[in-house]
CSV table of C-alpha atoms in Angstrom, one decimal:
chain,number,residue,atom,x,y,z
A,1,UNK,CA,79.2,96.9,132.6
A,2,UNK,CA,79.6,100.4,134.6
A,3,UNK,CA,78.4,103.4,132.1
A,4,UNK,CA,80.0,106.9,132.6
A,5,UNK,CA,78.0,109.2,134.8
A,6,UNK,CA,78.2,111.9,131.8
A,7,UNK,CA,78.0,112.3,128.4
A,8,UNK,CA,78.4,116.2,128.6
A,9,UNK,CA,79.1,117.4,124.7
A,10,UNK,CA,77.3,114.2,122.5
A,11,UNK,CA,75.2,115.7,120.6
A,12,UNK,CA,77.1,118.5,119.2
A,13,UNK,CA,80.6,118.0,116.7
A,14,UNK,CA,82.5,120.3,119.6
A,15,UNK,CA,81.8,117.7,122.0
A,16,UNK,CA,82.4,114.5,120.0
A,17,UNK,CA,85.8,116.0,118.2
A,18,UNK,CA,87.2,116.9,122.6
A,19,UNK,CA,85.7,113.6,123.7
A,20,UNK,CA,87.9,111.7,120.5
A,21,UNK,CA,91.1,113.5,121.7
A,22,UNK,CA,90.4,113.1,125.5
A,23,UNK,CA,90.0,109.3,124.8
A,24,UNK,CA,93.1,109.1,122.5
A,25,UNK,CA,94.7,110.8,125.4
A,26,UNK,CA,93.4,108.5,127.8
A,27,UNK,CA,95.0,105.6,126.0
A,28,UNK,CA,98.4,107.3,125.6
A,29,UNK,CA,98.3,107.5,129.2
A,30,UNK,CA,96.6,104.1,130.2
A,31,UNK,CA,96.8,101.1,127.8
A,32,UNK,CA,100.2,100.3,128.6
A,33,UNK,CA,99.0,99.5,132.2
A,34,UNK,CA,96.1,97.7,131.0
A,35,UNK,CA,97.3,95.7,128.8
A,36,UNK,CA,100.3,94.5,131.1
A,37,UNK,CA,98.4,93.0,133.7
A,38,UNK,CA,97.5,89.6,132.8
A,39,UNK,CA,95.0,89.4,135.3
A,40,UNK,CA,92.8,91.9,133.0
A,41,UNK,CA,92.3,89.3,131.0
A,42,UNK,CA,92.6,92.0,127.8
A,43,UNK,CA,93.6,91.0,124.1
A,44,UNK,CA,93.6,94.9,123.3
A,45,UNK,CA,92.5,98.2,123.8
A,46,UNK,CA,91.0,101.1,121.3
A,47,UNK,CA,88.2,104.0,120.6
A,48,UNK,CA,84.9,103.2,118.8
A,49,UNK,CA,81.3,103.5,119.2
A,50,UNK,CA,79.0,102.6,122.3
A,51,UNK,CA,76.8,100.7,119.8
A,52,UNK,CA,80.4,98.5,118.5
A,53,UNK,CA,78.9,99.5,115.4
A,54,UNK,CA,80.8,101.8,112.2
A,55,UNK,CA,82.5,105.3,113.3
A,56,UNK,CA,79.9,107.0,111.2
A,57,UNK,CA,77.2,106.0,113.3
A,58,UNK,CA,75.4,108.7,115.8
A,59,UNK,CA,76.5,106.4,119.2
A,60,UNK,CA,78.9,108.4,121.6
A,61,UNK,CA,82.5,107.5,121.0
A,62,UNK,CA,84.0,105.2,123.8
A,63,UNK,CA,86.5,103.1,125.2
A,64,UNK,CA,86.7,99.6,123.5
A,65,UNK,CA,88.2,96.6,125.1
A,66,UNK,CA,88.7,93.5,123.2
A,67,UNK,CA,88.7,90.1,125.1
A,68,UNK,CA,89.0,86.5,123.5
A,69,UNK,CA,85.4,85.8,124.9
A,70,UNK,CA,82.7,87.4,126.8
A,71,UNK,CA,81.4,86.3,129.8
A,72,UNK,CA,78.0,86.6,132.2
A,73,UNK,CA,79.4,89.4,135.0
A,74,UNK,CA,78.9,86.5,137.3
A,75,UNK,CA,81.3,84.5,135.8
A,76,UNK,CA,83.7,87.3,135.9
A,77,UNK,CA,83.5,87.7,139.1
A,78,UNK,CA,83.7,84.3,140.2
A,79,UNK,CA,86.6,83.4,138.5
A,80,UNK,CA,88.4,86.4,139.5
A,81,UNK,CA,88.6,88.3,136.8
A,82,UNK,CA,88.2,92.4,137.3
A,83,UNK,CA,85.9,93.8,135.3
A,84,UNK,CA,86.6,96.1,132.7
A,85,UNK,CA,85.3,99.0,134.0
A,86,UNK,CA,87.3,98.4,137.6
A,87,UNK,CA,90.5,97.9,135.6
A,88,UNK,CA,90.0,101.2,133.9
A,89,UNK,CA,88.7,103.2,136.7
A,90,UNK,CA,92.1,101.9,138.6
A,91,UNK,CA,94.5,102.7,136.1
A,92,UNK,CA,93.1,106.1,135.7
A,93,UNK,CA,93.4,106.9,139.8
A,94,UNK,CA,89.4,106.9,140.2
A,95,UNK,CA,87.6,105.3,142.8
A,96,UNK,CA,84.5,104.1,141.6
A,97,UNK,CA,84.1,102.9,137.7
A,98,UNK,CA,80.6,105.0,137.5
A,99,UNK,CA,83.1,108.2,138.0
A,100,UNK,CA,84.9,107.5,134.5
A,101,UNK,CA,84.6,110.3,132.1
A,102,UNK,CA,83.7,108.3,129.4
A,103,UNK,CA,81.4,105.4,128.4
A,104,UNK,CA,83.4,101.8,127.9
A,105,UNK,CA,82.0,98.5,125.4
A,106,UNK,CA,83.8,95.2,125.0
A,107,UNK,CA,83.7,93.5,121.7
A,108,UNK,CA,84.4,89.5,121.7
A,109,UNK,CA,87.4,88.6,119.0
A,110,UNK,CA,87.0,85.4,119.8
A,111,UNK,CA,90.9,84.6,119.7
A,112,UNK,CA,94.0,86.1,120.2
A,113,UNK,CA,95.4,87.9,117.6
A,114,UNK,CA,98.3,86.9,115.3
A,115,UNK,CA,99.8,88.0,112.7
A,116,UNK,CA,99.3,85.9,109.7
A,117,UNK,CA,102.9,84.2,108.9
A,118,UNK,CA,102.3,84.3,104.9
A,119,UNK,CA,101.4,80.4,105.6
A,120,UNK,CA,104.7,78.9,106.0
A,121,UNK,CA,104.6,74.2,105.9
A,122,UNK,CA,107.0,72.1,105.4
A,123,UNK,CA,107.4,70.9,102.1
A,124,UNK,CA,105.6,67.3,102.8
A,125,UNK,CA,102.5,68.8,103.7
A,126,UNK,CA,102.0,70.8,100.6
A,127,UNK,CA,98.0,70.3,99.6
A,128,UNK,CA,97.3,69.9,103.1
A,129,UNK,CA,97.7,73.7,103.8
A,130,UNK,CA,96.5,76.8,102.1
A,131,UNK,CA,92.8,76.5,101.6
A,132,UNK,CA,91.0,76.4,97.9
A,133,UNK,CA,91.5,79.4,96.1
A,134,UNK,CA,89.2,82.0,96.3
A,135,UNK,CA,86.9,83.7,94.0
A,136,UNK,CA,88.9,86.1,93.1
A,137,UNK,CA,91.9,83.6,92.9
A,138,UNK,CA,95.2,85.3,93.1
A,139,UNK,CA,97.4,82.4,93.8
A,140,UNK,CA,98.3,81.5,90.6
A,141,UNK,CA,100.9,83.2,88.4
A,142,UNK,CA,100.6,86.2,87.1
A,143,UNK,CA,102.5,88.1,83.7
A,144,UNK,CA,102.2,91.4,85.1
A,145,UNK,CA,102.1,92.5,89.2
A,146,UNK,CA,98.7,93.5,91.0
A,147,UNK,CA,98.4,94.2,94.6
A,148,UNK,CA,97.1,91.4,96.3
A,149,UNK,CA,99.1,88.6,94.3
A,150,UNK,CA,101.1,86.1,96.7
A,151,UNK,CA,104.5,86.3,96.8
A,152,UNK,CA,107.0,85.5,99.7
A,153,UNK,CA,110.8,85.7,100.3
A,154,UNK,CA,111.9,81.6,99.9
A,155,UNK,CA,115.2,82.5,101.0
A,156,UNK,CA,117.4,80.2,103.2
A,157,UNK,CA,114.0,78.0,103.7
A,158,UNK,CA,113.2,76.8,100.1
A,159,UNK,CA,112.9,74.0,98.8
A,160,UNK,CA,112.3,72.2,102.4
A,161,UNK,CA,109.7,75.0,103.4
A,162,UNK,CA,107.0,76.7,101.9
A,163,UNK,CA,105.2,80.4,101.9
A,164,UNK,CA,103.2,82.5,100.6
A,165,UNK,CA,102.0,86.4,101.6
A,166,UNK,CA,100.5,89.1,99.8
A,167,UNK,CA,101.8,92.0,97.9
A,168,UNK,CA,100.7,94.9,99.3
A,169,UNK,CA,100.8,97.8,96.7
A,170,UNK,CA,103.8,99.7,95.1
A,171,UNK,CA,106.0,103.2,95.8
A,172,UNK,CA,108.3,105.2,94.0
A,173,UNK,CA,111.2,106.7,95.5
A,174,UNK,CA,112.5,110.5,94.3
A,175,UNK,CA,115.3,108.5,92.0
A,176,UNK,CA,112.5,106.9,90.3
A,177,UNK,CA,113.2,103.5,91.6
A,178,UNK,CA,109.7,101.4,92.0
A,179,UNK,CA,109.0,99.3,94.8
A,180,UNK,CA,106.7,96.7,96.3
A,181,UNK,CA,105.6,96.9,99.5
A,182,UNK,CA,104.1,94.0,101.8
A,183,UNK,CA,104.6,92.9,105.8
A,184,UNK,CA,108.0,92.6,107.3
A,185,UNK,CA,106.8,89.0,108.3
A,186,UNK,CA,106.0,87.8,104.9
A,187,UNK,CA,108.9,89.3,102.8
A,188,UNK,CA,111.7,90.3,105.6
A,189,UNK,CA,111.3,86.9,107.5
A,190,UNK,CA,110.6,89.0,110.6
A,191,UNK,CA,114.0,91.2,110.9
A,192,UNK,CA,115.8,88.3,109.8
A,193,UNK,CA,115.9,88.6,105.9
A,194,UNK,CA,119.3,89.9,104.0
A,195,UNK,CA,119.4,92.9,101.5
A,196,UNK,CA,119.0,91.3,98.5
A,197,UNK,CA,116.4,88.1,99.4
A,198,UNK,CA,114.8,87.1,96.4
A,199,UNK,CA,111.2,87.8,96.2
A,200,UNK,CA,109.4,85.4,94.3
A,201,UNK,CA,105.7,85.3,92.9
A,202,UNK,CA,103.7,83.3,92.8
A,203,UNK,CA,104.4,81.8,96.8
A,204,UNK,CA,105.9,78.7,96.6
A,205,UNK,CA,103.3,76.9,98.6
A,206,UNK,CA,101.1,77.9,95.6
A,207,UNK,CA,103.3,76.0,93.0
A,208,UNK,CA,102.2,72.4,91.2
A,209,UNK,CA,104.4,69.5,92.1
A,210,UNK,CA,105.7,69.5,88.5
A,211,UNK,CA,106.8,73.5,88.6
A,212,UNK,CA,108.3,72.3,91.8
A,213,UNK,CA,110.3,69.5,90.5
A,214,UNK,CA,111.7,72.2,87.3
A,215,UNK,CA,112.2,74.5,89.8
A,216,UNK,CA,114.1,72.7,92.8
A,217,UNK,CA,116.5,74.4,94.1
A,218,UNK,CA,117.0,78.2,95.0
A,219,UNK,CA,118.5,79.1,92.2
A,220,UNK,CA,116.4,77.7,89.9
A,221,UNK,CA,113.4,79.4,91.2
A,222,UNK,CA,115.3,82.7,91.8
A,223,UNK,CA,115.8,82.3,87.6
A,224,UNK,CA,112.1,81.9,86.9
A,225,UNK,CA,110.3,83.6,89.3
A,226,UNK,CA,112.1,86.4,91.0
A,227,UNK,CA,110.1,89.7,91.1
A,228,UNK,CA,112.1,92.0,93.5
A,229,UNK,CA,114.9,92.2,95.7
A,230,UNK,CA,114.9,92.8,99.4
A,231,UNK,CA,116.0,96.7,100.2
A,232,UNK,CA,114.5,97.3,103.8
A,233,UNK,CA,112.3,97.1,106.0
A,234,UNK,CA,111.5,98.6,109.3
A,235,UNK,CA,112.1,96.2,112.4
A,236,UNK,CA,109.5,95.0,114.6
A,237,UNK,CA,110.2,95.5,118.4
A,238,UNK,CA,110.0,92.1,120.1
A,239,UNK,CA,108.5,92.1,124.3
A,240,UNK,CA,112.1,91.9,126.1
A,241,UNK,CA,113.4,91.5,129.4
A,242,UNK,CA,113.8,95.1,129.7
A,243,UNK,CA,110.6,96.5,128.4
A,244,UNK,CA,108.0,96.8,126.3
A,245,UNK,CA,108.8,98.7,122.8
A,246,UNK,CA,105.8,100.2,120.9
A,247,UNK,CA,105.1,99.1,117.2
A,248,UNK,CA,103.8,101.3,114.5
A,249,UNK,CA,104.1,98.7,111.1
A,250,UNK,CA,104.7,95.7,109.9
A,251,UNK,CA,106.0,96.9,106.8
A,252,UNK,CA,108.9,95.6,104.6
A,253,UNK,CA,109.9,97.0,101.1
A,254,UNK,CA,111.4,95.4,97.9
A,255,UNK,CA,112.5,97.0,94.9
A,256,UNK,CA,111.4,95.7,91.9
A,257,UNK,CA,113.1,93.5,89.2
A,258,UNK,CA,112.4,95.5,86.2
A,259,UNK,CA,115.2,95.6,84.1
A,260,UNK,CA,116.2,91.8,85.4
A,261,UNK,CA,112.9,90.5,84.5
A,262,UNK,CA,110.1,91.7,82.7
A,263,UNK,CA,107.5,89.9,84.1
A,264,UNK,CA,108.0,92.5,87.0
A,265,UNK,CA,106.1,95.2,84.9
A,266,UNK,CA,103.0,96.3,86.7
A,267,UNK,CA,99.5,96.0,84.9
A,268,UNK,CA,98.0,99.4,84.4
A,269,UNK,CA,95.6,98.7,82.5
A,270,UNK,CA,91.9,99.6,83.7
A,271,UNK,CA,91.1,95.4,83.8
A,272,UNK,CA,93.8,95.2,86.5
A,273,UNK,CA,91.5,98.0,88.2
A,274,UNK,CA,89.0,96.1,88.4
A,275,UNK,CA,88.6,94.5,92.0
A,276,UNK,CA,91.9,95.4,92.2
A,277,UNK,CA,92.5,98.5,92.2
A,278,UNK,CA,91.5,102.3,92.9
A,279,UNK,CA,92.9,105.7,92.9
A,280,UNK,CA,94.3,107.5,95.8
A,281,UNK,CA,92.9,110.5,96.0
A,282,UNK,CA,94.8,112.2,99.2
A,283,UNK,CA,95.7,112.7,101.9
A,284,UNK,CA,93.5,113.1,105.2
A,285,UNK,CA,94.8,113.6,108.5
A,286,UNK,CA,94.7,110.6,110.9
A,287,UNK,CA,92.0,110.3,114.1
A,288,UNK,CA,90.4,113.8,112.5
A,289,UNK,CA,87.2,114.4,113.4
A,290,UNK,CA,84.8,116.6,111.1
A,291,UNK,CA,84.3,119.9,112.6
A,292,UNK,CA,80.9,120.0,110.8
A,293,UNK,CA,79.2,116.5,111.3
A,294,UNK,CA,81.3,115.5,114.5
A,295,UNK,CA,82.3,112.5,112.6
A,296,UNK,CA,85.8,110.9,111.9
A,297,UNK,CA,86.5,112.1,108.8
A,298,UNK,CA,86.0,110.3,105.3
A,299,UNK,CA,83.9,106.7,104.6
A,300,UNK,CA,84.2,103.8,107.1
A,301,UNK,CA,83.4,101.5,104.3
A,302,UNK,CA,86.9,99.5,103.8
A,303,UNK,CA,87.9,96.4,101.2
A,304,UNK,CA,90.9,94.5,100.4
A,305,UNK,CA,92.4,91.9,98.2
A,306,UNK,CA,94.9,89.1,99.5
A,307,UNK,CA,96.1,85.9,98.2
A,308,UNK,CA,94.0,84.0,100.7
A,309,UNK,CA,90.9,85.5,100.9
A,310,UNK,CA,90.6,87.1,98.0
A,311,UNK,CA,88.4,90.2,98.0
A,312,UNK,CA,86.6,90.9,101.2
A,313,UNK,CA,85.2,94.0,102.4
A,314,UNK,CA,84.3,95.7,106.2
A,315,UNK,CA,83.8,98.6,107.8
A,316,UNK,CA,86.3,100.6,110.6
A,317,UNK,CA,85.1,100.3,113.9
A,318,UNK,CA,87.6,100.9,116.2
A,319,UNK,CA,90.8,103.7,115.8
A,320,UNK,CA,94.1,104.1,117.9
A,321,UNK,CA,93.8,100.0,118.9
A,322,UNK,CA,96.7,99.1,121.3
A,323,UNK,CA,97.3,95.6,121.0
A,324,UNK,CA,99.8,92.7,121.5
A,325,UNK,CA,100.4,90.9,118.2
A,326,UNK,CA,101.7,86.8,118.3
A,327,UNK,CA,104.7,86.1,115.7
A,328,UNK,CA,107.1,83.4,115.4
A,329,UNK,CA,109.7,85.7,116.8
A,330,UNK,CA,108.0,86.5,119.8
A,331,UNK,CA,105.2,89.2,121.2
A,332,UNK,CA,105.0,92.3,120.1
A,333,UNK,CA,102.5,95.4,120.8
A,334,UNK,CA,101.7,97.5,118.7
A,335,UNK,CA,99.6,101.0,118.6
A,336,UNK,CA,97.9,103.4,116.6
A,337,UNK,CA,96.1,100.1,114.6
A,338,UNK,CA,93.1,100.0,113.2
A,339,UNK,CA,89.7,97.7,114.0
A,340,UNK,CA,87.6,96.2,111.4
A,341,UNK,CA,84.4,94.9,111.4
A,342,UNK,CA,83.7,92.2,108.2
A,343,UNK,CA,80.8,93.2,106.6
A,344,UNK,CA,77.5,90.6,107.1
A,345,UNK,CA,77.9,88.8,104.1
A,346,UNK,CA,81.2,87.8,104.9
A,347,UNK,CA,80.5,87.1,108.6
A,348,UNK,CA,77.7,84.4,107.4
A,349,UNK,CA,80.4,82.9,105.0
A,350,UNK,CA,83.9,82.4,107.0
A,351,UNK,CA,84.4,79.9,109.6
A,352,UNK,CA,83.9,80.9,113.1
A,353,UNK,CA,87.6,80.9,113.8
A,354,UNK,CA,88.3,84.3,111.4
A,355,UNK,CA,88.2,87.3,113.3
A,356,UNK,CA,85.4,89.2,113.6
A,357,UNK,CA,87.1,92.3,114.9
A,358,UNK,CA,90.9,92.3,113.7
A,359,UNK,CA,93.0,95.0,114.1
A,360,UNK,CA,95.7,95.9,111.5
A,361,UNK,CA,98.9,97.8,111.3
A,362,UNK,CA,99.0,100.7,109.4
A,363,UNK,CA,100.8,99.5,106.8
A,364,UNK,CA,98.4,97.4,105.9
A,365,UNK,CA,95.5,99.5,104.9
A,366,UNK,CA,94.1,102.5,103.4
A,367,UNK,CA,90.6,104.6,103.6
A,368,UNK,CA,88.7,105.4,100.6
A,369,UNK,CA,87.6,108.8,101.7
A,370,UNK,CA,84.6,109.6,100.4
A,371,UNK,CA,86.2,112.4,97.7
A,372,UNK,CA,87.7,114.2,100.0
A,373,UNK,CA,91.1,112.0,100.6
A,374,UNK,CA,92.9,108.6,101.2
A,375,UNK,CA,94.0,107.9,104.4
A,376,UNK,CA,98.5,106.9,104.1
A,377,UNK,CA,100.3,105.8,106.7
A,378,UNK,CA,101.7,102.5,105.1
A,379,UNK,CA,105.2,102.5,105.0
A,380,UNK,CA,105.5,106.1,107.5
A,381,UNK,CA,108.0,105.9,109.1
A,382,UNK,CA,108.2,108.6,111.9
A,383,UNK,CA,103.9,107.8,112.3
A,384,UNK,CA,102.9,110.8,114.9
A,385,UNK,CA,99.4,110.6,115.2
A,386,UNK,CA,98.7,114.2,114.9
A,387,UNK,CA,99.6,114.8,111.3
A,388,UNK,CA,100.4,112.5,108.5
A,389,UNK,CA,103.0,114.5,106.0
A,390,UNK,CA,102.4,115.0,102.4
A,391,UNK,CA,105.5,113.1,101.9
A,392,UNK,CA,106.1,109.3,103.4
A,393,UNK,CA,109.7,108.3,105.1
A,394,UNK,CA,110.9,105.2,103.8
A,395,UNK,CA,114.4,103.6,105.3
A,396,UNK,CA,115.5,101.4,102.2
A,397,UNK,CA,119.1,100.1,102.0
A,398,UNK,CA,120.1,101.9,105.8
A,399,UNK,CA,119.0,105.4,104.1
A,400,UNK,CA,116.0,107.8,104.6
A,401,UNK,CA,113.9,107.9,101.4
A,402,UNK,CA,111.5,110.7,101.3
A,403,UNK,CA,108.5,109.8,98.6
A,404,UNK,CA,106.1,111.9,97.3
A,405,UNK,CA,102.5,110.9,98.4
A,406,UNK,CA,101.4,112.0,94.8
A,407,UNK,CA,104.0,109.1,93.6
A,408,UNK,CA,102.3,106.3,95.5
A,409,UNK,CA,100.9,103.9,92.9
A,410,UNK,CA,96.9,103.4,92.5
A,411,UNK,CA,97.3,100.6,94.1
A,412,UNK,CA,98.1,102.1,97.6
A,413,UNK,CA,94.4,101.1,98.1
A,414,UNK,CA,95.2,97.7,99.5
A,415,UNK,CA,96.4,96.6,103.3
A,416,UNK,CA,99.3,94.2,102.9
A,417,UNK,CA,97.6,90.9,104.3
């Protein structure tokens, strides 16, 4: 692997905050080109640490490339394969890789990555699909709504088909309205879900046989079950025959059911808190880094709570990933994502075909920030990675809502998963 010939600047937070924007520069200009060429061999593209360790580590920052599987340099070469370094060396006009302003790492995924379809099966193999419930078991039914609960959108697929995602965590708009918010591809049936859809908790593929025989058709389940109603999401650009569209979210919004069903209440108690829960304490700008310690600003230290893993927790290790995600629907690539790293414990405890680097889209997470501010971009609709507004851009029913970062719930501090 070619190093750069200069680390002028490490060392001092001058340095370090020029070299971030110079490589987040660098990828505006370049990952496109990189990640076209299907020769590079590349899953995806992003800024971390030389020592593919946490931000907050005293490595330089660098280039990251993320392949499927690496490989001896011999190898590479003998199959064919350019190296890393030549790839980025040619997209950037220079000659030789050792003349690249910057240093470069490649971190192993091990797969490709995909986005996870909420676990959709036909309704034959249910039991055969879905794993045992976790610790922290949030596929079961629930009197009250918590982020992290499964839920799904059983529209025109239920009862022959069935899903489950994970609720994200909640908004207010300036009318007062309350919504949940999760993945377009769990609740919006990626672009192709109706104003309106049902949204159901728990998932149906979480459901007995018996509460499936009460509840067997739409209807019935809509009657029992239904939490929120479908208001809007924001589409995801598919790969086409006449280019490639950038991505931003996966991000899909629901209003809630209160006054239909009361069951839609959220808990606010401090128990639902509890592994559940935080507060949001802010608002920090995105890719900043600390004038003062040179560092990316706030705690790398990151957690979440879904419906199939339960609680798990990691650390960022990559920032402004470009990357081409798998759906049903097709390929799309998105940017300005986010790589994390599982923490050891739960490296030793998953299988080896989870992730060990996964990046995710904005919408599906936020940064505890050490006191000094959480990190929102879920649901941002004009995302510019320069400034993050105090206020967050919804479209819900074809109309701009503007929401009040200081109306997001406590929950905020969950990615949609």
């Amino acid at each position: 692997m070619s190093r750069s010939g200069s680390s002028a600047g490490h060392g001092t937070s001058d340095g370090d905050g020029a070299r971030f924007a110079q490589l987040v520069s660098w990828l505006d200009a370049h990952a496109d080109a990189l990640l076209d060429d299907p020769a590079n061999n590349l899953i995806g593209v992003g800024i971390g640490k030389k020592s593919a360790g946490p931000l907050s580590d005293e490595s330089p920052f660098c280039i990251t490339d993320f392949v499927e599987k690496k490989l001896p340099e011999k190898t590479v070469k003998a199959q064919g394969i350019p190296l890393f370094a030549a790839a980025a060396a040619s997209v950037t006009g220079i000659g030789r890789p050792r003349d690249l302003p910057f240093e470069i790492d490649l971190v192993e995924t091990g797969a490709r990555f995909k986005a996870q379809p909420g676990l959709k099966v036909p309704e034959s193999q249910r039991g055969l699909h879905g794993g045992m419930p976790p610790t922290l078991d949030l596929q079961k039914r629930f009197r009250v709504l918590r982020a992290g609960l499964g839920i799904t959108n059983p529209q025109r697929a239920y009862p022959h088909t069935l899903s489950v995602g994970t609720l994200g965590f909640f908004v207010i708009d300036d009318q007062g309205r309350q919504y949940l918010v999760s993945n377009n591809h769990v609740i919006a049936a990626e672009n192709a879900g109706k104003k309106g859809d049902a949204i159901v908790q728990p998932g149906t593929l979480d459901l007995t046989a018996s509460e499936l025989a009460l509840m067997s058709t739409p209807a019935k389940l809509n009657a029992q079950l239904k939490i929120a109603s479908l208001s809007g999401w924001i589409d995801i650009q598919f790969h086409g025959p006449t280019g490639i569209p950038f991505n931003d979210v996966d991000c899909a919004a629901a209003e809630l059911a209160v006054a239909e069903l009361a069951a839609a209440k959220r808990d606010v108690t401090e128990i639902a808190r509890i592994g559940l829960g935080g507060n949001l304490r802010g608002v920090a700008t995105p890719f900043a880094v600390d004038p003062v310690t040179g560092q990316v600003a706030g705690s790398t230290r990151v957690y979440k709570a879904g419906r199939t893993t339960g609680w798990t927790e990691g650390d960022v290790t990559q920032l402004a990933v470009v990357t081409d995600v798998t759906y049903g629907a097709g390929l799309a690539r998105f940017r300005n994502q986010i790589g994390i790293q599982a923490s050891q414990r739960a490296l030793q405890e998953k299988t080896p075909s989870i992730l060990e680097q996964i990046p995710v889209s904005a919408a599906q997470l936020s940064l505890p920030l050490d006191g000094r501010g959480a990190r929102i971009r879920a649901s941002v609709k004009s995302n510019e990675r320069a400034q993050v507004p105090s206020r967050v851009n919804v479209e819900i029913d074809g109309h701009h809502v503007t929401i009040p970062i200081e109306a997001v719930d406590d929950y905020a501090e969950y990615k949609a998963y």
